[in-house]
Amino acid sequence: SSAASDVYKRQALGWEQFLAFAQETGTITREEAEKLWKEGWKKLLRTVEKQSEHIESEDPAERFISLLRAALSSGRAHLTCARTGKEPVDAIHWGWRENEKGYCHPLGECIGWIEENTIMLDPDAAYAVVQKLARDQRSGDLPSQRMLWKLLAEKKLILTEGVKRTYTTVKRTIMGQRRRVIVLSAE
């Protein structure tokens, strides 16, 4: 961000001025000042790099996808087949567990449906489960649903094909009924 960039520029300028002052007062030599400048610059660049990685890991859209995966794999939520409302293909990947007799059963709340390579999320149910998981992990709240869907659309993490840019939900037929859903690729 621009604010972060300004902070780093001020730090570099402050370091440069400090070294110039130390050199003028005879505390350090010119060679020592140059060596310290290079060391300080390398450390500042490492800090900028680490901060960038941290900011990227805190991206709300990426965080939502990561929490969604965690909700499905931990049994806090599941997806069902969009045609039948029952066990989907590869159910174990979608929040279902196999019992000792080889039958699968869903875990947690149903937050959406799957059909072939497409995940269709119930916006309210998916958001509620993921938001609760974020709070349980004490990792802070997500942005509002509207903002989150917009961020996901901007990063092309949700599919909005043929839809006006202002809408992030689309209508799909789920178990014979038209519903507004958030569409993700299952791949």
PDB file of C-alpha atoms in Angstrom:
ATOM      1  CA  SER A   1       0.000   0.000   0.000  1.00  0.00           C
ATOM      2  CA  SER A   2       1.004   3.616  -0.420  1.00  0.00           C
ATOM      3  CA  ALA A   3       1.005   4.267   3.343  1.00  0.00           C
ATOM      4  CA  ALA A   4       3.337   1.318   3.972  1.00  0.00           C
ATOM      5  CA  SER A   5       5.609   2.496   1.159  1.00  0.00           C
ATOM      6  CA  ASP A   6       5.831   5.952   2.766  1.00  0.00           C
ATOM      7  CA  VAL A   7       6.769   4.373   6.117  1.00  0.00           C
ATOM      8  CA  TYR A   8       9.638   2.434   4.543  1.00  0.00           C
ATOM      9  CA  LYS A   9      10.854   5.495   2.648  1.00  0.00           C
ATOM     10  CA  ARG A  10      10.893   7.504   5.891  1.00  0.00           C
ATOM     11  CA  GLN A  11      12.772   4.710   7.655  1.00  0.00           C
ATOM     12  CA  ALA A  12      15.398   4.621   4.909  1.00  0.00           C
ATOM     13  CA  LEU A  13      15.730   8.424   4.979  1.00  0.00           C
ATOM     14  CA  GLY A  14      16.001   8.423   8.778  1.00  0.00           C
ATOM     15  CA  TRP A  15      18.708   5.747   8.660  1.00  0.00           C
ATOM     16  CA  GLU A  16      20.616   7.688   6.037  1.00  0.00           C
ATOM     17  CA  GLN A  17      20.424  10.901   8.109  1.00  0.00           C
ATOM     18  CA  PHE A  18      21.489   9.091  11.280  1.00  0.00           C
ATOM     19  CA  LEU A  19      24.529   7.619   9.529  1.00  0.00           C
ATOM     20  CA  ALA A  20      25.436  11.049   8.086  1.00  0.00           C
ATOM     21  CA  PHE A  21      25.202  12.575  11.572  1.00  0.00           C
ATOM     22  CA  ALA A  22      27.311   9.774  13.096  1.00  0.00           C
ATOM     23  CA  GLN A  23      29.903  10.300  10.383  1.00  0.00           C
ATOM     24  CA  GLU A  24      29.965  14.117  10.846  1.00  0.00           C
ATOM     25  CA  THR A  25      30.511  13.776  14.601  1.00  0.00           C
ATOM     26  CA  GLY A  26      33.365  11.337  14.057  1.00  0.00           C
ATOM     27  CA  THR A  27      31.536   8.433  15.694  1.00  0.00           C
ATOM     28  CA  ILE A  28      31.963   6.291  12.577  1.00  0.00           C
ATOM     29  CA  THR A  29      34.095   6.454   9.452  1.00  0.00           C
ATOM     30  CA  ARG A  30      32.793   6.861   5.912  1.00  0.00           C
ATOM     31  CA  GLU A  31      33.527   3.177   5.230  1.00  0.00           C
ATOM     32  CA  GLU A  32      31.629   2.130   8.371  1.00  0.00           C
ATOM     33  CA  ALA A  33      28.698   4.342   7.369  1.00  0.00           C
ATOM     34  CA  GLU A  34      28.575   2.729   3.905  1.00  0.00           C
ATOM     35  CA  LYS A  35      28.738  -0.758   5.422  1.00  0.00           C
ATOM     36  CA  LEU A  36      25.972   0.053   7.935  1.00  0.00           C
ATOM     37  CA  TRP A  37      23.859   1.622   5.164  1.00  0.00           C
ATOM     38  CA  LYS A  38      24.072  -1.580   3.076  1.00  0.00           C
ATOM     39  CA  GLU A  39      23.239  -3.790   6.083  1.00  0.00           C
ATOM     40  CA  GLY A  40      20.311  -1.565   7.049  1.00  0.00           C
ATOM     41  CA  TRP A  41      19.026  -1.490   3.468  1.00  0.00           C
ATOM     42  CA  LYS A  42      19.107  -5.315   3.240  1.00  0.00           C
ATOM     43  CA  LYS A  43      17.200  -5.613   6.523  1.00  0.00           C
ATOM     44  CA  LEU A  44      14.637  -3.061   5.381  1.00  0.00           C
ATOM     45  CA  LEU A  45      14.093  -4.964   2.117  1.00  0.00           C
ATOM     46  CA  ARG A  46      13.633  -8.232   4.065  1.00  0.00           C
ATOM     47  CA  THR A  47      11.092  -6.496   6.300  1.00  0.00           C
ATOM     48  CA  VAL A  48       9.196  -5.187   3.266  1.00  0.00           C
ATOM     49  CA  GLU A  49       9.176  -8.697   1.775  1.00  0.00           C
ATOM     50  CA  LYS A  50       7.906 -10.288   4.999  1.00  0.00           C
ATOM     51  CA  GLN A  51       5.234  -7.611   5.362  1.00  0.00           C
ATOM     52  CA  SER A  52       4.091  -8.246   1.779  1.00  0.00           C
ATOM     53  CA  GLU A  53       3.799 -11.976   2.487  1.00  0.00           C
ATOM     54  CA  HIS A  54       1.832 -11.233   5.665  1.00  0.00           C
ATOM     55  CA  ILE A  55      -0.537  -8.878   3.844  1.00  0.00           C
ATOM     56  CA  GLU A  56      -1.043 -11.462   1.087  1.00  0.00           C
ATOM     57  CA  SER A  57      -1.818 -14.184   3.646  1.00  0.00           C
ATOM     58  CA  GLU A  58      -4.400 -11.857   5.208  1.00  0.00           C
ATOM     59  CA  ASP A  59      -6.215 -11.284   1.918  1.00  0.00           C
ATOM     60  CA  PRO A  60      -9.917 -11.740   2.819  1.00  0.00           C
ATOM     61  CA  ALA A  61     -10.762 -13.603  -0.409  1.00  0.00           C
ATOM     62  CA  GLU A  62      -7.917 -16.101   0.013  1.00  0.00           C
ATOM     63  CA  ARG A  63      -8.732 -16.394   3.705  1.00  0.00           C
ATOM     64  CA  PHE A  64     -12.367 -17.216   2.920  1.00  0.00           C
ATOM     65  CA  ILE A  65     -11.350 -19.994   0.501  1.00  0.00           C
ATOM     66  CA  SER A  66      -8.893 -21.394   3.034  1.00  0.00           C
ATOM     67  CA  LEU A  67     -11.505 -21.334   5.819  1.00  0.00           C
ATOM     68  CA  LEU A  68     -14.099 -22.883   3.490  1.00  0.00           C
ATOM     69  CA  ARG A  69     -11.737 -25.781   2.787  1.00  0.00           C
ATOM     70  CA  ALA A  70     -11.089 -26.148   6.516  1.00  0.00           C
ATOM     71  CA  ALA A  71     -14.826 -26.183   7.286  1.00  0.00           C
ATOM     72  CA  LEU A  72     -15.384 -28.982   4.754  1.00  0.00           C
ATOM     73  CA  SER A  73     -12.374 -31.057   5.794  1.00  0.00           C
ATOM     74  CA  SER A  74     -13.013 -30.679   9.533  1.00  0.00           C
ATOM     75  CA  GLY A  75     -16.656 -31.741   9.351  1.00  0.00           C
ATOM     76  CA  ARG A  76     -18.139 -28.347  10.199  1.00  0.00           C
ATOM     77  CA  ALA A  77     -19.928 -28.269   6.849  1.00  0.00           C
ATOM     78  CA  HIS A  78     -20.760 -30.382   3.813  1.00  0.00           C
ATOM     79  CA  LEU A  79     -21.954 -30.150   0.221  1.00  0.00           C
ATOM     80  CA  THR A  80     -24.601 -32.364  -1.367  1.00  0.00           C
ATOM     81  CA  CYS A  81     -25.308 -33.422  -4.937  1.00  0.00           C
ATOM     82  CA  ALA A  82     -27.088 -30.557  -6.746  1.00  0.00           C
ATOM     83  CA  ARG A  83     -29.454 -32.947  -8.551  1.00  0.00           C
ATOM     84  CA  THR A  84     -30.446 -35.252  -5.704  1.00  0.00           C
ATOM     85  CA  GLY A  85     -29.540 -33.468  -2.458  1.00  0.00           C
ATOM     86  CA  LYS A  86     -27.790 -36.652  -1.388  1.00  0.00           C
ATOM     87  CA  GLU A  87     -24.224 -37.939  -1.233  1.00  0.00           C
ATOM     88  CA  PRO A  88     -22.104 -36.400  -4.009  1.00  0.00           C
ATOM     89  CA  VAL A  89     -19.377 -38.098  -6.019  1.00  0.00           C
ATOM     90  CA  ASP A  90     -16.129 -38.086  -3.968  1.00  0.00           C
ATOM     91  CA  ALA A  91     -18.232 -37.301  -0.887  1.00  0.00           C
ATOM     92  CA  ILE A  92     -15.271 -37.567   1.477  1.00  0.00           C
ATOM     93  CA  HIS A  93     -13.785 -34.407  -0.122  1.00  0.00           C
ATOM     94  CA  TRP A  94     -17.002 -32.491   0.494  1.00  0.00           C
ATOM     95  CA  GLY A  95     -17.585 -32.879   4.233  1.00  0.00           C
ATOM     96  CA  TRP A  96     -18.814 -36.464   4.370  1.00  0.00           C
ATOM     97  CA  ARG A  97     -17.282 -39.347   6.342  1.00  0.00           C
ATOM     98  CA  GLU A  98     -17.376 -43.062   5.723  1.00  0.00           C
ATOM     99  CA  ASN A  99     -18.534 -45.264   8.607  1.00  0.00           C
ATOM    100  CA  GLU A 100     -17.272 -48.754   9.409  1.00  0.00           C
ATOM    101  CA  LYS A 101     -19.858 -50.298   7.054  1.00  0.00           C
ATOM    102  CA  GLY A 102     -18.652 -48.193   4.119  1.00  0.00           C
ATOM    103  CA  TYR A 103     -21.623 -45.800   4.051  1.00  0.00           C
ATOM    104  CA  CYS A 104     -21.030 -42.062   3.889  1.00  0.00           C
ATOM    105  CA  HIS A 105     -22.848 -39.573   6.082  1.00  0.00           C
ATOM    106  CA  PRO A 106     -22.703 -35.763   6.019  1.00  0.00           C
ATOM    107  CA  LEU A 107     -21.046 -33.772   8.788  1.00  0.00           C
ATOM    108  CA  GLY A 108     -21.936 -30.274   9.920  1.00  0.00           C
ATOM    109  CA  GLU A 109     -24.280 -27.918   8.155  1.00  0.00           C
ATOM    110  CA  CYS A 110     -25.111 -28.153   4.460  1.00  0.00           C
ATOM    111  CA  ILE A 111     -23.621 -25.007   2.914  1.00  0.00           C
ATOM    112  CA  GLY A 112     -24.088 -25.816  -0.750  1.00  0.00           C
ATOM    113  CA  TRP A 113     -24.105 -28.270  -3.582  1.00  0.00           C
ATOM    114  CA  ILE A 114     -21.729 -29.785  -6.064  1.00  0.00           C
ATOM    115  CA  GLU A 115     -22.275 -30.831  -9.650  1.00  0.00           C
ATOM    116  CA  GLU A 116     -19.373 -32.143 -11.709  1.00  0.00           C
ATOM    117  CA  ASN A 117     -16.617 -29.505 -11.313  1.00  0.00           C
ATOM    118  CA  THR A 118     -18.826 -26.758  -9.941  1.00  0.00           C
ATOM    119  CA  ILE A 119     -19.486 -25.843  -6.317  1.00  0.00           C
ATOM    120  CA  MET A 120     -22.613 -23.814  -5.653  1.00  0.00           C
ATOM    121  CA  LEU A 121     -22.660 -22.247  -2.209  1.00  0.00           C
ATOM    122  CA  ASP A 122     -25.694 -21.025  -0.322  1.00  0.00           C
ATOM    123  CA  PRO A 123     -24.360 -17.502   0.324  1.00  0.00           C
ATOM    124  CA  ASP A 124     -25.827 -17.103   3.818  1.00  0.00           C
ATOM    125  CA  ALA A 125     -25.054 -20.620   5.084  1.00  0.00           C
ATOM    126  CA  ALA A 126     -21.487 -20.666   3.708  1.00  0.00           C
ATOM    127  CA  TYR A 127     -20.714 -17.202   5.052  1.00  0.00           C
ATOM    128  CA  ALA A 128     -22.100 -18.048   8.515  1.00  0.00           C
ATOM    129  CA  VAL A 129     -20.079 -21.280   8.824  1.00  0.00           C
ATOM    130  CA  VAL A 130     -16.847 -19.687   7.595  1.00  0.00           C
ATOM    131  CA  GLN A 131     -17.327 -16.588   9.779  1.00  0.00           C
ATOM    132  CA  LYS A 132     -17.890 -18.824  12.845  1.00  0.00           C
ATOM    133  CA  LEU A 133     -14.742 -20.797  12.042  1.00  0.00           C
ATOM    134  CA  ALA A 134     -12.754 -17.541  11.732  1.00  0.00           C
ATOM    135  CA  ARG A 135     -14.036 -16.421  15.140  1.00  0.00           C
ATOM    136  CA  ASP A 136     -13.351 -19.829  16.713  1.00  0.00           C
ATOM    137  CA  GLN A 137      -9.770 -19.583  15.442  1.00  0.00           C
ATOM    138  CA  ARG A 138      -9.612 -16.038  16.807  1.00  0.00           C
ATOM    139  CA  SER A 139      -8.423 -14.879  13.412  1.00  0.00           C
ATOM    140  CA  GLY A 140     -10.849 -11.961  13.204  1.00  0.00           C
ATOM    141  CA  ASP A 141     -14.035 -11.346  11.320  1.00  0.00           C
ATOM    142  CA  LEU A 142     -14.388 -11.466   7.574  1.00  0.00           C
ATOM    143  CA  PRO A 143     -15.642  -8.436   5.667  1.00  0.00           C
ATOM    144  CA  SER A 144     -19.388  -8.213   4.999  1.00  0.00           C
ATOM    145  CA  GLN A 145     -20.864 -10.812   2.643  1.00  0.00           C
ATOM    146  CA  ARG A 146     -21.342  -8.265  -0.104  1.00  0.00           C
ATOM    147  CA  MET A 147     -17.741  -7.063   0.124  1.00  0.00           C
ATOM    148  CA  LEU A 148     -16.382 -10.611   0.356  1.00  0.00           C
ATOM    149  CA  TRP A 149     -18.276 -11.765  -2.756  1.00  0.00           C
ATOM    150  CA  LYS A 150     -17.038  -8.677  -4.597  1.00  0.00           C
ATOM    151  CA  LEU A 151     -13.430  -9.446  -3.590  1.00  0.00           C
ATOM    152  CA  LEU A 152     -13.818 -13.075  -4.661  1.00  0.00           C
ATOM    153  CA  ALA A 153     -15.217 -11.953  -8.027  1.00  0.00           C
ATOM    154  CA  GLU A 154     -12.378  -9.460  -8.548  1.00  0.00           C
ATOM    155  CA  LYS A 155      -9.847 -12.257  -7.963  1.00  0.00           C
ATOM    156  CA  LYS A 156     -11.868 -14.491 -10.302  1.00  0.00           C
ATOM    157  CA  LEU A 157     -12.346 -17.023  -7.496  1.00  0.00           C
ATOM    158  CA  ILE A 158     -16.088 -17.116  -8.094  1.00  0.00           C
ATOM    159  CA  LEU A 159     -17.646 -17.663 -11.468  1.00  0.00           C
ATOM    160  CA  THR A 160     -19.940 -14.907 -12.676  1.00  0.00           C
ATOM    161  CA  GLU A 161     -20.112 -15.816 -16.373  1.00  0.00           C
ATOM    162  CA  GLY A 162     -22.699 -13.862 -18.321  1.00  0.00           C
ATOM    163  CA  VAL A 163     -23.801 -11.950 -15.244  1.00  0.00           C
ATOM    164  CA  LYS A 164     -23.884  -8.191 -14.785  1.00  0.00           C
ATOM    165  CA  ARG A 165     -20.729  -7.046 -13.037  1.00  0.00           C
ATOM    166  CA  THR A 166     -22.670  -5.801 -10.007  1.00  0.00           C
ATOM    167  CA  TYR A 167     -24.003  -9.267  -9.170  1.00  0.00           C
ATOM    168  CA  THR A 168     -21.876 -12.004  -7.677  1.00  0.00           C
ATOM    169  CA  THR A 169     -24.637 -14.525  -7.137  1.00  0.00           C
ATOM    170  CA  VAL A 170     -26.190 -16.411 -10.018  1.00  0.00           C
ATOM    171  CA  LYS A 171     -29.340 -18.484 -10.365  1.00  0.00           C
ATOM    172  CA  ARG A 172     -28.895 -22.229 -10.674  1.00  0.00           C
ATOM    173  CA  THR A 173     -31.268 -25.163 -10.545  1.00  0.00           C
ATOM    174  CA  ILE A 174     -30.725 -27.097  -7.329  1.00  0.00           C
ATOM    175  CA  MET A 175     -32.857 -30.216  -6.794  1.00  0.00           C
ATOM    176  CA  GLY A 176     -35.379 -28.846  -9.301  1.00  0.00           C
ATOM    177  CA  GLN A 177     -35.633 -25.350  -7.779  1.00  0.00           C
ATOM    178  CA  ARG A 178     -34.007 -22.100  -8.914  1.00  0.00           C
ATOM    179  CA  ARG A 179     -31.750 -20.631  -6.213  1.00  0.00           C
ATOM    180  CA  ARG A 180     -29.275 -17.780  -5.939  1.00  0.00           C
ATOM    181  CA  VAL A 181     -25.812 -19.205  -5.281  1.00  0.00           C
ATOM    182  CA  ILE A 182     -22.131 -18.316  -5.267  1.00  0.00           C
ATOM    183  CA  VAL A 183     -20.406 -20.473  -7.891  1.00  0.00           C
ATOM    184  CA  LEU A 184     -16.854 -21.733  -7.429  1.00  0.00           C
ATOM    185  CA  SER A 185     -14.778 -24.108  -9.490  1.00  0.00           C
ATOM    186  CA  ALA A 186     -14.182 -27.395  -7.689  1.00  0.00           C
ATOM    187  CA  GLU A 187     -10.816 -27.836  -9.409  1.00  0.00           C
TER     188      GLU A 187
END
